[in-house]
Short mmCIF file of C-alpha atoms in Angstrom, two decimals:
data_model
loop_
_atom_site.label_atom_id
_atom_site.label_comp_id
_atom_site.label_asym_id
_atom_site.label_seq_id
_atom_site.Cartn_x
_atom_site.Cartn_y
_atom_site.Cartn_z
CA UNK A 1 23.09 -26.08 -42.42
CA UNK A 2 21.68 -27.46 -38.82
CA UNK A 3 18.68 -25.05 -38.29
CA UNK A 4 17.17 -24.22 -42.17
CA UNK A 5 14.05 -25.98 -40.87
CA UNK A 6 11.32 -24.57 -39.56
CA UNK A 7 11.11 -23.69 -36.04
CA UNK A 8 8.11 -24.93 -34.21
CA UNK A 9 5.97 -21.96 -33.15
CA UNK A 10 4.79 -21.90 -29.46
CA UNK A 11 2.13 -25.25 -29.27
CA UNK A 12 -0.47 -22.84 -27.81
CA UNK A 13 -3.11 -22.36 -31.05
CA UNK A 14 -3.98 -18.61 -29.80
CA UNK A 15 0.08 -18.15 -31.07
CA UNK A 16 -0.91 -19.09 -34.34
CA UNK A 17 -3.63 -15.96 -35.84
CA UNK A 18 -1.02 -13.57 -36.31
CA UNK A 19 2.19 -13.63 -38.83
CA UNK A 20 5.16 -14.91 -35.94
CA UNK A 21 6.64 -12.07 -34.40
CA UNK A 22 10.66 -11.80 -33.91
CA UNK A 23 10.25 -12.34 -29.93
CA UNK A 24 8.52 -15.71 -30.63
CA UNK A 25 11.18 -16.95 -33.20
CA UNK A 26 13.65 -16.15 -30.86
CA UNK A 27 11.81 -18.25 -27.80
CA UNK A 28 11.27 -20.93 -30.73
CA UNK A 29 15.09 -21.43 -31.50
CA UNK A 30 16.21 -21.36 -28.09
CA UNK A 31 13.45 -24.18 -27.16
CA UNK A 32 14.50 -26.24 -30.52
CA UNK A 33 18.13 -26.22 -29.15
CA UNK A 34 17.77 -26.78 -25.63
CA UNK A 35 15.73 -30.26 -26.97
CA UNK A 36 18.53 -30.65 -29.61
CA UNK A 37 20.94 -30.41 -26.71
CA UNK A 38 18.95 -32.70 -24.43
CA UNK A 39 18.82 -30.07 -21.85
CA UNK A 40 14.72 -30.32 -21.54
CA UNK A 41 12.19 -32.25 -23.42
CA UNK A 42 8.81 -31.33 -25.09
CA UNK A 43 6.78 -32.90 -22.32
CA UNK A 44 8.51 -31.01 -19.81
CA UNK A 45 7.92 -28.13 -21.46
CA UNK A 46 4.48 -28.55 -21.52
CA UNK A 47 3.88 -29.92 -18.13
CA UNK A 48 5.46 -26.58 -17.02
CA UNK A 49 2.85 -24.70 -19.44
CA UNK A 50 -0.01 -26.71 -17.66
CA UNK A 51 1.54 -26.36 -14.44
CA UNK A 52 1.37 -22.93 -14.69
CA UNK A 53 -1.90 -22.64 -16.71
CA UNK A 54 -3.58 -24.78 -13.71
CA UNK A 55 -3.01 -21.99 -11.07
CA UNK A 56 -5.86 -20.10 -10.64
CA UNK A 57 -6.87 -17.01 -8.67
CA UNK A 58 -9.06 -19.72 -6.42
CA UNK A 59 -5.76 -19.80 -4.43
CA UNK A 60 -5.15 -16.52 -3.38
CA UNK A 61 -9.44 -16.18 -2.31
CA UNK A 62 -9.11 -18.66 0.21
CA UNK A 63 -5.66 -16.84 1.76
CA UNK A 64 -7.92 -14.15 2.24
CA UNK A 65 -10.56 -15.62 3.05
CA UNK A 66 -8.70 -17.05 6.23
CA UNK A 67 -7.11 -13.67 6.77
CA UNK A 68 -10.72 -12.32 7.14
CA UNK A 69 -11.77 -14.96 9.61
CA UNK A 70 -8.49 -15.10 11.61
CA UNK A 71 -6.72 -12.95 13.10
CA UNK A 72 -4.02 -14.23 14.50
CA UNK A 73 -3.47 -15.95 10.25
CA UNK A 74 -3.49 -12.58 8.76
CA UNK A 75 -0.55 -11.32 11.30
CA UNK A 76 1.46 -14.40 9.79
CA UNK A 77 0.71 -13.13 6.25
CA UNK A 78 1.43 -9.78 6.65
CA UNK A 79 4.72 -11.27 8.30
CA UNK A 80 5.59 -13.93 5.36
CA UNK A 81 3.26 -14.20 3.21
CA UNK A 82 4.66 -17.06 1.15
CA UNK A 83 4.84 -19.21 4.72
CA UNK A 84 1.09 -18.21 5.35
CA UNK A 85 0.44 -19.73 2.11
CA UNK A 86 1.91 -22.99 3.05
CA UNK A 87 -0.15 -23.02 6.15
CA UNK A 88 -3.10 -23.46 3.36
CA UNK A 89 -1.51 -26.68 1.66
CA UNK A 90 -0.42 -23.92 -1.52
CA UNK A 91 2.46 -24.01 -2.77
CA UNK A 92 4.09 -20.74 -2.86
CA UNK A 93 7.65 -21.01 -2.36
CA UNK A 94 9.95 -19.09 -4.91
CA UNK A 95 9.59 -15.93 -5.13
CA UNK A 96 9.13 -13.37 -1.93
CA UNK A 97 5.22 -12.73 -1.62
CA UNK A 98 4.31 -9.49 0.16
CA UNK A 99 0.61 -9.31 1.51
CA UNK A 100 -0.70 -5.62 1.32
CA UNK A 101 -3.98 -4.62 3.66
CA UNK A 102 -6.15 -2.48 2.35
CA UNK A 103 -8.14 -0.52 4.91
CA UNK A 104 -10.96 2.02 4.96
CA UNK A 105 -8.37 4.46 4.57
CA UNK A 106 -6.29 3.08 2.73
CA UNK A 107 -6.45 0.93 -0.95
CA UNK A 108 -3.41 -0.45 -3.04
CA UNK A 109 -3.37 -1.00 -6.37
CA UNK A 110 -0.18 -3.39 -8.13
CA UNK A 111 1.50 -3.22 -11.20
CA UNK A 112 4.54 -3.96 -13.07
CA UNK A 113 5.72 -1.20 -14.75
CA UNK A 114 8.73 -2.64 -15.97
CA UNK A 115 7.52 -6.59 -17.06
CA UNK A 116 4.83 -8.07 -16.06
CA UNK A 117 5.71 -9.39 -12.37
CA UNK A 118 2.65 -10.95 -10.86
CA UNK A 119 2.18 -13.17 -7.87
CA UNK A 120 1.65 -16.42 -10.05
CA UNK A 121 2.03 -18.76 -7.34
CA UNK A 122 -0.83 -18.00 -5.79
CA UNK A 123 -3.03 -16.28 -8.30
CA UNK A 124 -2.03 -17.73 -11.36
CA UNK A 125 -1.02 -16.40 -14.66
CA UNK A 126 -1.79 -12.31 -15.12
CA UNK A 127 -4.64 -11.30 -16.93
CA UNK A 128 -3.97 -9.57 -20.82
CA UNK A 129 -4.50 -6.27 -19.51
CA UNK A 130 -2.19 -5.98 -17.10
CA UNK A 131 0.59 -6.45 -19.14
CA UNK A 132 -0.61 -3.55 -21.37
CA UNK A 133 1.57 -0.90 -21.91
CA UNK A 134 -1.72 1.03 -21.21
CA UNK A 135 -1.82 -0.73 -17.99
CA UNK A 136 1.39 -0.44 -17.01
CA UNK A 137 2.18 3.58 -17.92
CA UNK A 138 -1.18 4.61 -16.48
CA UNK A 139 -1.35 2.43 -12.92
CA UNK A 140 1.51 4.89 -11.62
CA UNK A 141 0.51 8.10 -13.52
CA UNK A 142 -3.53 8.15 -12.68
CA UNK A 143 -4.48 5.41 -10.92
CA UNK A 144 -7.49 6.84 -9.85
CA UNK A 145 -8.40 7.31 -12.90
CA UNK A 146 -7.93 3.61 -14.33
CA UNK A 147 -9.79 2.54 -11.47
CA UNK A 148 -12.67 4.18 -12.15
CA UNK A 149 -12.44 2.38 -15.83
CA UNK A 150 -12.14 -0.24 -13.95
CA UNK A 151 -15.73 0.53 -11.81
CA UNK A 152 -14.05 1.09 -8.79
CA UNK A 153 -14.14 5.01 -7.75
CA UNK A 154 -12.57 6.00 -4.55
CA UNK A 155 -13.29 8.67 -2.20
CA UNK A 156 -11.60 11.06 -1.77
CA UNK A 157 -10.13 10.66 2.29
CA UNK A 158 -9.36 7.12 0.75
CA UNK A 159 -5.32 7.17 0.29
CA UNK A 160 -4.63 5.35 -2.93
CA UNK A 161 -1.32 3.33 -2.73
CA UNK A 162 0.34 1.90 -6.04
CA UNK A 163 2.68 -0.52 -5.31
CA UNK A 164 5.03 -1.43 -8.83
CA UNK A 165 6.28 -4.40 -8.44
CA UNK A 166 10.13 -3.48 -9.84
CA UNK A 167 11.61 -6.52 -8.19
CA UNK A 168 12.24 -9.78 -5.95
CA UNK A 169 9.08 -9.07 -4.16
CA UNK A 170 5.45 -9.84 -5.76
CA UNK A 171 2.51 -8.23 -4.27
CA UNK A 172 -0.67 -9.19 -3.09
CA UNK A 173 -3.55 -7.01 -2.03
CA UNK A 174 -5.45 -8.09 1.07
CA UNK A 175 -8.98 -6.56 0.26
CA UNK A 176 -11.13 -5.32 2.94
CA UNK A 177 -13.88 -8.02 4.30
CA UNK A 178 -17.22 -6.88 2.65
CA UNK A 179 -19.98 -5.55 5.21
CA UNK A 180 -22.97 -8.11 5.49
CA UNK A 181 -20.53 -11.24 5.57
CA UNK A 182 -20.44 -11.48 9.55
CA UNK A 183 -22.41 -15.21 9.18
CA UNK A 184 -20.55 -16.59 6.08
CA UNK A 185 -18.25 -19.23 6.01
CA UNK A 186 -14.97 -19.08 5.13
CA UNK A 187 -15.41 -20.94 2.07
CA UNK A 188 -18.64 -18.59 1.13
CA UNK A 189 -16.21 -15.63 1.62
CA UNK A 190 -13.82 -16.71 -0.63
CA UNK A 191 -16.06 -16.95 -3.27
CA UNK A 192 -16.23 -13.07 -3.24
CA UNK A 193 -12.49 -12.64 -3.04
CA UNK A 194 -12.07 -12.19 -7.04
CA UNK A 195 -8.83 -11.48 -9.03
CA UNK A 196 -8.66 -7.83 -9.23
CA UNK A 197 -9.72 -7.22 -5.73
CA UNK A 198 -6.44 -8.92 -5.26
CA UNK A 199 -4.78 -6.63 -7.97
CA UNK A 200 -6.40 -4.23 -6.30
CA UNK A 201 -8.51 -2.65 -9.51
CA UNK A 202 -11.62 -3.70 -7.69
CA UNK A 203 -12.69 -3.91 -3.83
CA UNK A 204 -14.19 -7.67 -2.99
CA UNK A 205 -17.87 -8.75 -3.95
CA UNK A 206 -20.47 -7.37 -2.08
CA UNK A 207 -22.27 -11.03 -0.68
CA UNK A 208 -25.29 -11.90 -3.31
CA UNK B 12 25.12 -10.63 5.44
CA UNK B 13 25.57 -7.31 3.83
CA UNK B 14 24.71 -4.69 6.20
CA UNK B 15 21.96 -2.71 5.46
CA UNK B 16 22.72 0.92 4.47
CA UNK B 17 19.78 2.19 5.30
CA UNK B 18 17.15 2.59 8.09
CA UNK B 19 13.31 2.44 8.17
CA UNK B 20 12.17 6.42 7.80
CA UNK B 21 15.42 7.71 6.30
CA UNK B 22 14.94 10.43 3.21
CA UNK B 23 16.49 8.76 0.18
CA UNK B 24 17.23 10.01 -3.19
CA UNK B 25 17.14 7.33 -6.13
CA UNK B 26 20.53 7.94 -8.56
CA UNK B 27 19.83 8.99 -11.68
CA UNK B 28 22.59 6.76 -13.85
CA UNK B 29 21.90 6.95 -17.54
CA UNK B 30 22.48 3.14 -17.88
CA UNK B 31 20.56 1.12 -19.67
CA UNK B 32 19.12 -2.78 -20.00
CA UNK B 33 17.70 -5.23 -17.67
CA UNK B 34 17.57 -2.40 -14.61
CA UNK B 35 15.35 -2.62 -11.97
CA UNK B 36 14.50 0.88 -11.46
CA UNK B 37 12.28 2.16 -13.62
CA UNK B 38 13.38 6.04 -15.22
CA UNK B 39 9.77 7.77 -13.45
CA UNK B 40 11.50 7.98 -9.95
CA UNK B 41 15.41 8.37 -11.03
CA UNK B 42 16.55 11.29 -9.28
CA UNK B 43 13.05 11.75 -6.95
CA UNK B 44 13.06 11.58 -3.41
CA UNK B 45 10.97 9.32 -1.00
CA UNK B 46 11.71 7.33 2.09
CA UNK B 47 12.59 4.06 3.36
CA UNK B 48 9.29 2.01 4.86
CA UNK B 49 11.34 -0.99 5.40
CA UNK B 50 14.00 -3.66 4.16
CA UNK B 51 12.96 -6.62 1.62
CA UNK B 52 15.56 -8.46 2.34
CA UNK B 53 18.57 -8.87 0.53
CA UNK B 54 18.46 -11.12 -2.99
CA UNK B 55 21.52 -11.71 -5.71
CA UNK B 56 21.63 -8.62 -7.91
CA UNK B 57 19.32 -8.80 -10.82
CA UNK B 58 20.83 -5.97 -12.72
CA UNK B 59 24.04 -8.67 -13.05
CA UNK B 60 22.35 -12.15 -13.08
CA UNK B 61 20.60 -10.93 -16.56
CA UNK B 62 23.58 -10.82 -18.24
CA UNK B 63 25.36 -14.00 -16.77
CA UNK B 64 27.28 -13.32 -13.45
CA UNK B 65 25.83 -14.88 -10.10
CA UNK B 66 24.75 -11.32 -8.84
CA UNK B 67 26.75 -11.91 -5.64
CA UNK B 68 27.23 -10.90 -2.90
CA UNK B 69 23.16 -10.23 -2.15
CA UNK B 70 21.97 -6.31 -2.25
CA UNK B 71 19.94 -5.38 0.14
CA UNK B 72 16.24 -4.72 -1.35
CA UNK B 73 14.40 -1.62 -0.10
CA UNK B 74 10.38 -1.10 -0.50
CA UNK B 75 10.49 2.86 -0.70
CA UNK B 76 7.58 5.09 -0.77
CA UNK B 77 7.53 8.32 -2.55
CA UNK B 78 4.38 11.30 -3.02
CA UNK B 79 2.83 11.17 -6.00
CA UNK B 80 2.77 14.83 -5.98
CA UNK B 81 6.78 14.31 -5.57
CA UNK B 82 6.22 12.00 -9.03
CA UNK B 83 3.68 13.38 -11.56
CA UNK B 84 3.19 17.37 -12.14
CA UNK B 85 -0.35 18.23 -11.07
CA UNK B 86 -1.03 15.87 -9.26
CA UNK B 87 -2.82 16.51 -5.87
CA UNK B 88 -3.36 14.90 -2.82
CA UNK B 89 -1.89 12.03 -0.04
CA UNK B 90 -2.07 9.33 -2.51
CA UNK B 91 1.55 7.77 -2.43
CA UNK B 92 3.47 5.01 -4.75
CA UNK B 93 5.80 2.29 -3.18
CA UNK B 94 8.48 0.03 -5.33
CA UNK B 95 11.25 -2.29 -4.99
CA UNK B 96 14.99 -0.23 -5.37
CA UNK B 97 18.24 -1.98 -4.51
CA UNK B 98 20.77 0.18 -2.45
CA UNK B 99 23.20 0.95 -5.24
CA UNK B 100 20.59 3.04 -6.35
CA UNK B 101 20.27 4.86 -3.63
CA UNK B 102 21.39 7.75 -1.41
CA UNK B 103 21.15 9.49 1.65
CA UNK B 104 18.63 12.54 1.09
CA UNK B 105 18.31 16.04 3.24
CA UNK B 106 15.16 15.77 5.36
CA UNK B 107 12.63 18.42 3.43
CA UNK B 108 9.85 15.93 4.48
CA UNK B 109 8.42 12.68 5.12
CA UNK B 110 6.84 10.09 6.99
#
């Protein structure tokens, strides 16, 4: 019999503190075979896995950032997002990137309510909690009230928009520039463009 | 080019078709009603690809928006939901309201 070995688990050690579940034995056996088959390699497995593991939220601050301090750049991402992103030197291409402005009127929140669909390209790889089934259920049923788990409590005139990310598209939230910043730079600004204020849980830093 | 169905503003109603698997259209807003805001573009169908087949031609991609008060009993307010739903899953709704 070809496959009575053992399949190799996933190489990440954080895989390894729990008894293998059936969704990681399947990945396993379909990554032994495409090896076996000489389809990929190990190493380009794992250069993927660092690939991926390298993109950080860092990325999608300073599209912001810029957006904040330029006008004429934040028309262009609203427009195509993914092209915007270019204009920084990131590499977005793939998958359609929509930029979504929040306002003083108006906040968005994203989630995946079906997977866990996330704008990796430019922020990286979604944090635990967002693919929660918690997370995921409660975004679109009371999303005012997971924000305010999540500190952020909105007033009432404020229209909350969820967007659920269902399919080609992968969203982005454009925060609203914090008051006080009118004499930072742009790199200084991007340092208070954080994660969830691009999920939208949170609103950007208020400058230190 | 498929030609878009549907126009920016138009009442739509998402079908309700007990099918199951990889679907993009997630059971909370089967059979609700909402409105166009504007086309994605149009991308090979996803519902196919999953199980093999090239997903052509290209479906046009709608972002809708729909009330949450349309979505969730008791709940009050403007606050509104958008999401991704490719025209097969759609149709043409009477005007009741709106943008």
């Amino acid at each position: 019999m070809a496959h009575d070995h053992d399949h190799s688990v996933s190489p990440h050690p954080e895989s390894k503190d729990h008894p293998v579940r059936d969704w990681e034995s399947r990945e396993a056996a379909i990554r032994d075979l495409l090896i076996e088959k000489g389809v990929l390699d190990a190493g380009e497995i794992r250069r993927k896995i660092e690939e991926w593991e390298q993109k950080t939220p860092a990325l999608g601050a300073r599209i912001v950032a810029r957006a904040w301090c330029d006008p004429a750049f934040e028309a262009r991402l609203l427009a195509d997002a993914n092209a915007a992103a270019g204009e920084l030197g990131i590499d977005a291409r793939g998958v359609k990137i929509v930029a979504l402005k929040n306002t003083p009127s108006l906040h968005h929140v994203v989630v995946c309510t079906l997977c866990s669909c996330y704008p990796r390209t430019v922020l990286g790889l979604p944090p635990a909690w967002y693919k929660s089934k918690a997370y995921r259920s409660r975004a679109v049923s009371e999303p005012r009230k997971v924000l305010a788990e999540f500190g952020t409590v909105l007033p009432e005139g404020v229209e909350l928009r969820v967007a659920d990310s269902t399919a080609d598209c992968r969203y982005l939230v454009l925060p609203v520039r914090p008051a006080g910043t009118d004499s930072l730079s742009e790199e200084a600004l991007a340092q208070l463009v954080t994660r969830d204020a691009m999920i939208g849980v949170a609103q950007a830093s208020p400058p230190a | 080019m498929v030609e878009p169905a549907f126009k920016p503003g138009m009442m739509v109603r998402v079908r309700d078709i007990p099918v199951k698997g990889h679907m993009r259209t997630p059971a909370y807003v089967r059979g609700r009603q909402g409105w166009i805001e504007g086309l994605q573009g149009t991308f090979p169908n996803p519902e196919r690809r999953a199980y093999g087949a090239d997903g052509l031609p290209p479906v046009p991609l709608y972002l809708v928006r729909f009330r949450q008060s349309d979505l969730w009993p008791g709940y009050d307010g403007s606050d509104s939901l958008v999401l991704d739903i490719f025209e097969h899953w759609l149709e043409r709704a009477e005007k009741t309201h709106g943008p």
